[in-house]
Short mmCIF file of C-alpha atoms in Angstrom, two decimals:
data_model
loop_
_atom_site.label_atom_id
_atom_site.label_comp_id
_atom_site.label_asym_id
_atom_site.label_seq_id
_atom_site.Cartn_x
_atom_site.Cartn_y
_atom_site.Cartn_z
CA UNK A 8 27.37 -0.58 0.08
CA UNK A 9 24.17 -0.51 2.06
CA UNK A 10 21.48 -2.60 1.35
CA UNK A 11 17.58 -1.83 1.16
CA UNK A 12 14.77 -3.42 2.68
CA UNK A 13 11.08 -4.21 1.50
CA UNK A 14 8.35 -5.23 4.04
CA UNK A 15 6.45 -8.23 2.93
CA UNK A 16 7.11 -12.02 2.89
CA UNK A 17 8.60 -13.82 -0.49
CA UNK A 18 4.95 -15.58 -1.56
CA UNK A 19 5.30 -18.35 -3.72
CA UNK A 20 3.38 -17.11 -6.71
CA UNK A 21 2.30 -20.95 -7.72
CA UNK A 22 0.35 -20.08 -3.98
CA UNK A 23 -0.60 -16.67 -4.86
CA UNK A 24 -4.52 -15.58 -3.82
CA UNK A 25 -6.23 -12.86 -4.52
CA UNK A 26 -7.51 -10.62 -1.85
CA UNK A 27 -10.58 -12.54 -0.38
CA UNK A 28 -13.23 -11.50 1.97
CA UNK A 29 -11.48 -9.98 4.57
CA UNK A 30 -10.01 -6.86 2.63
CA UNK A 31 -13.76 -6.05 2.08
CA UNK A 32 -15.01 -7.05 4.88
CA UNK A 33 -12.54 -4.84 6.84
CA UNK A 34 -13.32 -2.00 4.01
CA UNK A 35 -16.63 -1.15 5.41
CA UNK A 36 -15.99 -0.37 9.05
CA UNK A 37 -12.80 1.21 7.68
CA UNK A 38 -14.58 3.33 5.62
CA UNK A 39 -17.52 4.18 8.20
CA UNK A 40 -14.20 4.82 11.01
CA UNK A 41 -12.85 7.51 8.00
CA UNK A 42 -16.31 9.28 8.02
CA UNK A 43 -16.43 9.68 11.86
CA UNK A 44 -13.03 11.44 11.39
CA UNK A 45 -14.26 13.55 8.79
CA UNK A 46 -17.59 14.63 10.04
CA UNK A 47 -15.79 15.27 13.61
CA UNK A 48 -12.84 16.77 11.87
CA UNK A 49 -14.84 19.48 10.17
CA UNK A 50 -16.82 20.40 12.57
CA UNK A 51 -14.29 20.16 15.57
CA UNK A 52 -11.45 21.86 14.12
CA UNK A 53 -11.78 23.09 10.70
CA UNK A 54 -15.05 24.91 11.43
CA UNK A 55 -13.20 26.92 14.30
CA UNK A 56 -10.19 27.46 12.24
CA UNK A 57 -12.39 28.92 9.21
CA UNK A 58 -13.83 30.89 11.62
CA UNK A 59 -11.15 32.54 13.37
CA UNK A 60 -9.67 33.02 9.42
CA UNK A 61 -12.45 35.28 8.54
CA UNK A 62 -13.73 36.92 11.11
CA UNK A 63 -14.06 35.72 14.27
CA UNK A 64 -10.61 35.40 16.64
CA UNK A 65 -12.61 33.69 19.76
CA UNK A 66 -14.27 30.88 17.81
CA UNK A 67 -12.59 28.54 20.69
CA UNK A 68 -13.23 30.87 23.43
CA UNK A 69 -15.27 30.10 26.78
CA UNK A 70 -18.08 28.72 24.78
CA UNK A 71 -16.36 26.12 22.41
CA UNK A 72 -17.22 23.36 24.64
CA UNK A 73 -18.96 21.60 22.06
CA UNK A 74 -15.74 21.91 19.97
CA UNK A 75 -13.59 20.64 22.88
CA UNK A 76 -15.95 17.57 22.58
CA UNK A 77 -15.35 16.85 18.63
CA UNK A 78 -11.70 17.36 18.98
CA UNK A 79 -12.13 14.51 21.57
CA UNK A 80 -14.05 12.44 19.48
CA UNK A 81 -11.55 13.17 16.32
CA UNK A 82 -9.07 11.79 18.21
CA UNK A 83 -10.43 8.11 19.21
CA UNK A 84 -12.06 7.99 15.74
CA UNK A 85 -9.06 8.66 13.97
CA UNK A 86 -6.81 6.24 16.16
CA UNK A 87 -10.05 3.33 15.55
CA UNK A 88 -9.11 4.40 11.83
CA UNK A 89 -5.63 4.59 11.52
CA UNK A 90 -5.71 1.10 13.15
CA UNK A 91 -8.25 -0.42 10.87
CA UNK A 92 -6.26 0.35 7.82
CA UNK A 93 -3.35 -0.98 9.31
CA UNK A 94 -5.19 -4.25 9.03
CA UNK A 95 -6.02 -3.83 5.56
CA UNK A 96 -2.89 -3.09 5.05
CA UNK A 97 -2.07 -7.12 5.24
CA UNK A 98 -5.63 -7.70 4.32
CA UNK A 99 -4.21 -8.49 0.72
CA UNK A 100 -2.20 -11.07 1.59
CA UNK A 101 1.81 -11.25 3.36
CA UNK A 102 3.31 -11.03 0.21
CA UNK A 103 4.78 -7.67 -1.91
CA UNK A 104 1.95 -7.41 -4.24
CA UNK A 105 -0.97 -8.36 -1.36
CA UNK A 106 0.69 -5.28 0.33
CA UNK A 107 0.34 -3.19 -2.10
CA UNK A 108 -3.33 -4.22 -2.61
CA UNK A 109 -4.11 -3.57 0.73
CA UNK A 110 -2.54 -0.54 1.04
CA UNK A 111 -4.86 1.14 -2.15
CA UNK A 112 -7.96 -0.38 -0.38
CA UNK A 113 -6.95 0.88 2.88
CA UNK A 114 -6.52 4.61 0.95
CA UNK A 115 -9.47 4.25 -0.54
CA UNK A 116 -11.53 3.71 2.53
CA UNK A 117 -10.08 6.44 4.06
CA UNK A 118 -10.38 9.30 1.20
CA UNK A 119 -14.33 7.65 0.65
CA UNK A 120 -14.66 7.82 4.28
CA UNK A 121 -13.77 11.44 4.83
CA UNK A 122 -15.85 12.52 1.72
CA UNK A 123 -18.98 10.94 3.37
CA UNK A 124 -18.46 12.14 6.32
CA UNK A 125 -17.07 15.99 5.45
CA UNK A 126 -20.41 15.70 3.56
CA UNK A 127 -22.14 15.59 5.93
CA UNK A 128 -21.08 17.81 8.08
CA UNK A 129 -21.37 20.63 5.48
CA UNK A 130 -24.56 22.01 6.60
CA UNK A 131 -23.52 21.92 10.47
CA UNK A 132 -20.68 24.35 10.07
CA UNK A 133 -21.04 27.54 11.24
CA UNK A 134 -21.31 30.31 9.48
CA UNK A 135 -19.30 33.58 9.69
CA UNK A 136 -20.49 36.76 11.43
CA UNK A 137 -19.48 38.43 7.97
CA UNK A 138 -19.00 37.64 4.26
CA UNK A 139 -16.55 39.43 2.11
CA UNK A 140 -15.21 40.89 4.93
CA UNK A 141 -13.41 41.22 8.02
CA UNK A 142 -15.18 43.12 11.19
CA UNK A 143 -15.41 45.75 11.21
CA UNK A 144 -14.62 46.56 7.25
CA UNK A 145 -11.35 44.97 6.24
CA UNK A 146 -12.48 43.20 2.52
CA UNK A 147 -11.34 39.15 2.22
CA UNK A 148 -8.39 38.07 0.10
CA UNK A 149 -8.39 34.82 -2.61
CA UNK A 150 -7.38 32.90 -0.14
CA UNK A 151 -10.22 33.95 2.70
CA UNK A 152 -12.78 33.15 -0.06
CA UNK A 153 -11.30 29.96 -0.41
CA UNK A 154 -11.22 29.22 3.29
CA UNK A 155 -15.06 30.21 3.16
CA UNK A 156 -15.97 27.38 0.58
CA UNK A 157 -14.05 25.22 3.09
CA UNK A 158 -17.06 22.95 3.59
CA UNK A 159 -17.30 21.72 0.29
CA UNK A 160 -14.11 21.78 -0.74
CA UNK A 161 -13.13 19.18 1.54
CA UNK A 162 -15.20 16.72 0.50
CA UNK A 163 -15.17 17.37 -2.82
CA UNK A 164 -10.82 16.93 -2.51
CA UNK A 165 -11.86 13.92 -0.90
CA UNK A 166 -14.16 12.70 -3.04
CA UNK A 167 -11.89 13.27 -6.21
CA UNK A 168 -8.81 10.92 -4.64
CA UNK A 169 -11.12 8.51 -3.65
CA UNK A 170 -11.87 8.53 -7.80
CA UNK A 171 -8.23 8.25 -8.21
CA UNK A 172 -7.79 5.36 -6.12
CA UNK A 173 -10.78 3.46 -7.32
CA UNK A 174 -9.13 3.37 -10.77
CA UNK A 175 -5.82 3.02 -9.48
CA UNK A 176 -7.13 -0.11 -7.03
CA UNK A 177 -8.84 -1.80 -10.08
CA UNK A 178 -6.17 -1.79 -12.16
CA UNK A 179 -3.84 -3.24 -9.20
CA UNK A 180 -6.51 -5.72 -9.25
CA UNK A 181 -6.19 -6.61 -12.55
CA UNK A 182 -2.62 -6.52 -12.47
CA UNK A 183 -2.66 -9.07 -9.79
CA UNK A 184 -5.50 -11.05 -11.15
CA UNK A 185 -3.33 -11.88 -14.07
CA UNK A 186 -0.62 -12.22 -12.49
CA UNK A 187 -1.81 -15.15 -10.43
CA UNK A 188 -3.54 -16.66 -13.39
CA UNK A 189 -0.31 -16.92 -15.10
CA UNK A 190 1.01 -18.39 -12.24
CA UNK A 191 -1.65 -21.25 -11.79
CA UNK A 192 -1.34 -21.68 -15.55
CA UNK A 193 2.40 -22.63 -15.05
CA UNK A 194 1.87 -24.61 -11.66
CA UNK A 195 -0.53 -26.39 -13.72
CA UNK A 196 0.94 -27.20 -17.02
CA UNK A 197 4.68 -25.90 -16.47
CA UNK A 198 7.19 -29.06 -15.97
CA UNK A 199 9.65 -29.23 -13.30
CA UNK A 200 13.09 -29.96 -13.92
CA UNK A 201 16.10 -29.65 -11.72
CA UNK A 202 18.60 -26.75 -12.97
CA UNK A 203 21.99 -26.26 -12.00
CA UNK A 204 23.33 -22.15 -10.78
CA UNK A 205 25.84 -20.73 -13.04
CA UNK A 206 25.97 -17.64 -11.35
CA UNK A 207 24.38 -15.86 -8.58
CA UNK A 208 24.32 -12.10 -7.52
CA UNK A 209 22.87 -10.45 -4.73
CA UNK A 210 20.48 -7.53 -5.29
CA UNK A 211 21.15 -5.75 -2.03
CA UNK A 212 17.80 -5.72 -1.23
CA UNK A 213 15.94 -7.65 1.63
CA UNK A 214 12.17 -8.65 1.63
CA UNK A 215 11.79 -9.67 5.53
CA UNK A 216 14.68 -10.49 5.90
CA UNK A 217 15.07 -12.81 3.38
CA UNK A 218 17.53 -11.65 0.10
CA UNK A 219 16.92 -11.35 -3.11
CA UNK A 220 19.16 -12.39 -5.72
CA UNK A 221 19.55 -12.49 -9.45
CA UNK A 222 20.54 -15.79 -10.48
CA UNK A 223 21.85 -17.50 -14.31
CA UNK A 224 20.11 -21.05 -14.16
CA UNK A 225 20.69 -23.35 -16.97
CA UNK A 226 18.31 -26.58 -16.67
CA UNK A 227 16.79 -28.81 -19.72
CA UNK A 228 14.27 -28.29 -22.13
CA UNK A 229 12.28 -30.79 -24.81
CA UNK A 230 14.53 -28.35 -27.31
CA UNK A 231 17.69 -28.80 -25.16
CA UNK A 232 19.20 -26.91 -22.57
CA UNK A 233 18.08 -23.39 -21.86
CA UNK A 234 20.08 -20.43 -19.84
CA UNK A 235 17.46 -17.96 -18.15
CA UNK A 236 18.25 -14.89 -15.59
CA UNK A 237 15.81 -14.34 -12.86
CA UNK A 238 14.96 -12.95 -9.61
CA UNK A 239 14.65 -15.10 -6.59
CA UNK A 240 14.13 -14.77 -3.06
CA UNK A 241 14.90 -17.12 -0.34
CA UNK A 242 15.80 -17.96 3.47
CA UNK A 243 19.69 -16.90 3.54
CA UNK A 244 20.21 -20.75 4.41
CA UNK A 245 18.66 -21.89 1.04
CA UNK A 246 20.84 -19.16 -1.17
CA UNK A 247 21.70 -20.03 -4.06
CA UNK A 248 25.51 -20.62 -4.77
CA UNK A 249 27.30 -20.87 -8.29
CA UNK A 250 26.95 -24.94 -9.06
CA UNK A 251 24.03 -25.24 -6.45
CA UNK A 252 20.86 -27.02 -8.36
CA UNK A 253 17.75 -25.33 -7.74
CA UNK A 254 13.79 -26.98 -8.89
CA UNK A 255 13.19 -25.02 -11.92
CA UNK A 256 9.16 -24.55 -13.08
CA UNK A 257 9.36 -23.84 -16.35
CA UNK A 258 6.52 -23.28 -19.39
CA UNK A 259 6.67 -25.92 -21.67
CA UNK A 260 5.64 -22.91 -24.86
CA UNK A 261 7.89 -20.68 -23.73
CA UNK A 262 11.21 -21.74 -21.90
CA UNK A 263 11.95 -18.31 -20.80
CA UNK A 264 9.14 -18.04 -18.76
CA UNK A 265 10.33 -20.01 -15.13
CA UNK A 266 9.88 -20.10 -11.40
CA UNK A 267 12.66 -21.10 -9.56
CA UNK A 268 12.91 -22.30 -5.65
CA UNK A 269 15.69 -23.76 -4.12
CA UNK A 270 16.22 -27.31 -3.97
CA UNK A 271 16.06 -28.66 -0.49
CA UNK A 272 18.24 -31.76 -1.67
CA UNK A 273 21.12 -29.92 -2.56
CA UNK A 274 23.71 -29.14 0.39
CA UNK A 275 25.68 -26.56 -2.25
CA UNK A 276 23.01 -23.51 -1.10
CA UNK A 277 23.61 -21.59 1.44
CA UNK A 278 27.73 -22.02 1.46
CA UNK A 279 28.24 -18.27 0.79
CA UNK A 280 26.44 -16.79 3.98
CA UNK A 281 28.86 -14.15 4.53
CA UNK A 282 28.09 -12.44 1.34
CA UNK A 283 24.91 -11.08 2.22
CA UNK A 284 24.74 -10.14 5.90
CA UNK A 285 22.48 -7.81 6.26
CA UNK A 286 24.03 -4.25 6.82
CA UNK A 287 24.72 -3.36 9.97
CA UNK A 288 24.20 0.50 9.38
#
């Protein structure tokens, strides 16, 4: 009943890039943003919150202006930050998969960053007034001992996910990488033939406004005709409509494997508008 949307624009795979310069480029002073906000964050407000767990309730009293002036500083940083990976965010490219490249790299920029900079903060924070227990003589819990390995913990939590997403970025790499290879293999070799609808149906979804439907396309082969189902996303007035003809790229060694785009000769697409509004709630 309701349809779903996806941010990101419909890239033409046969135009597909991989991330270039820029996503690194805007890595490093994302990454070096992400350590300001760690080494300020520690020491600005974690430090006086693992204080005032153990032992000492006035950690922000009259004397916390230095503290006052981290919290400050934790705040621009972090906005600088947050706004840098929203940049890398489209750093991969405007396209579903460049999104989801750029937001891993922007992830892992921040999770390196805050390791580095937690870090090195560890041997600024201060240190309780007591260990193993509360003044005057109540003994810590688990979770106070915990709270007292703060300083490394951090960074080490940090320093584990940005692990994670190093894998998890070089495998969307690779995942990507071959994906566009297969792509330029088939702009490249594929042939292009002009295929005719023989039935269309509309995902509910919406990339950008743009919908996505699942479309039969029959077109010919060297070995004869060939029927294929695929996904295809398009400007609402270039839909495809049942006995619309659409340019079909298709591989010459295997038949099944196609790109399809609409055909801007054909006045068929587009003649069923109304059947994929977008929802209005």
């Amino acid at each position: 009943m309701f349809g779903s949307f996806e941010f990101g624009l419909p890239g033409d795979p046969r135009q597909a890039r991989r991330p270039g310069l820029r996503l690194w480029l805007l890595g490093v002073p994302t990454t070096l943003a992400w350590a300001a906000v760690g080494w300020s964050g520690a020491l600005g407000l974690l430090d006086g919150f693992r204080l005032m767990s153990l032992n000492r309730v006035d950690a922000w009293g009259p004397d916390a202006g230095p503290a006052v002036s981290l919290v400050l500083f934790f705040s621009v940083s972090i906005t600088v930050a947050s706004s840098l990976g929203f940049a890398m965010l489209w750093g991969g490219g405007m396209s579903l998969s460049g999104m989801g490249v750029g937001f891993r790299a922007s992830s892992l920029a921040a999770s390196l960053g805050i390791a580095l900079g937690s870090g090195v903060a560890i041997p600024s924070w201060t240190p309780p007034e007591s260990v193993g227990k509360r003044l005057p003589s109540e003994p810590w819990t688990d979770v106070d001992w915990i709270v007292y390995y703060e300083p490394y913990l951090v960074p080490a939590v940090a320093g584990v996910t940005a692990l994670v997403m190093i894998m998890v970025l070089g495998r969307a790499f690779v995942t990507r990488a071959e994906a566009d290879d297969r792509a330029q293999a088939l702009a490249q070799t594929g042939r292009q033939v002009i295929g005719h609808v023989l039935g269309v149906e509309f995902t509910n979804v919406w990339v950008m406004g743009n919908p996505r439907f699942s479309v039969q396309v029959r077109f010919p082969t060297d070995g004869g005709e060939r029927t294929v189902i695929t996904s295809m996303i398009t400007s609402p007035m270039q839909a495809p409509a049942r006995g619309s003809t659409v340019k079909v790229t298709y591989d010459p060694l295997n038949p099944d494997t196609v790109q399809v785009d609409p055909d801007p000769a054909d006045r068929a697409a587009g003649g069923n508008f109304g059947a994929f509004l977008p929802p209005l709630f």
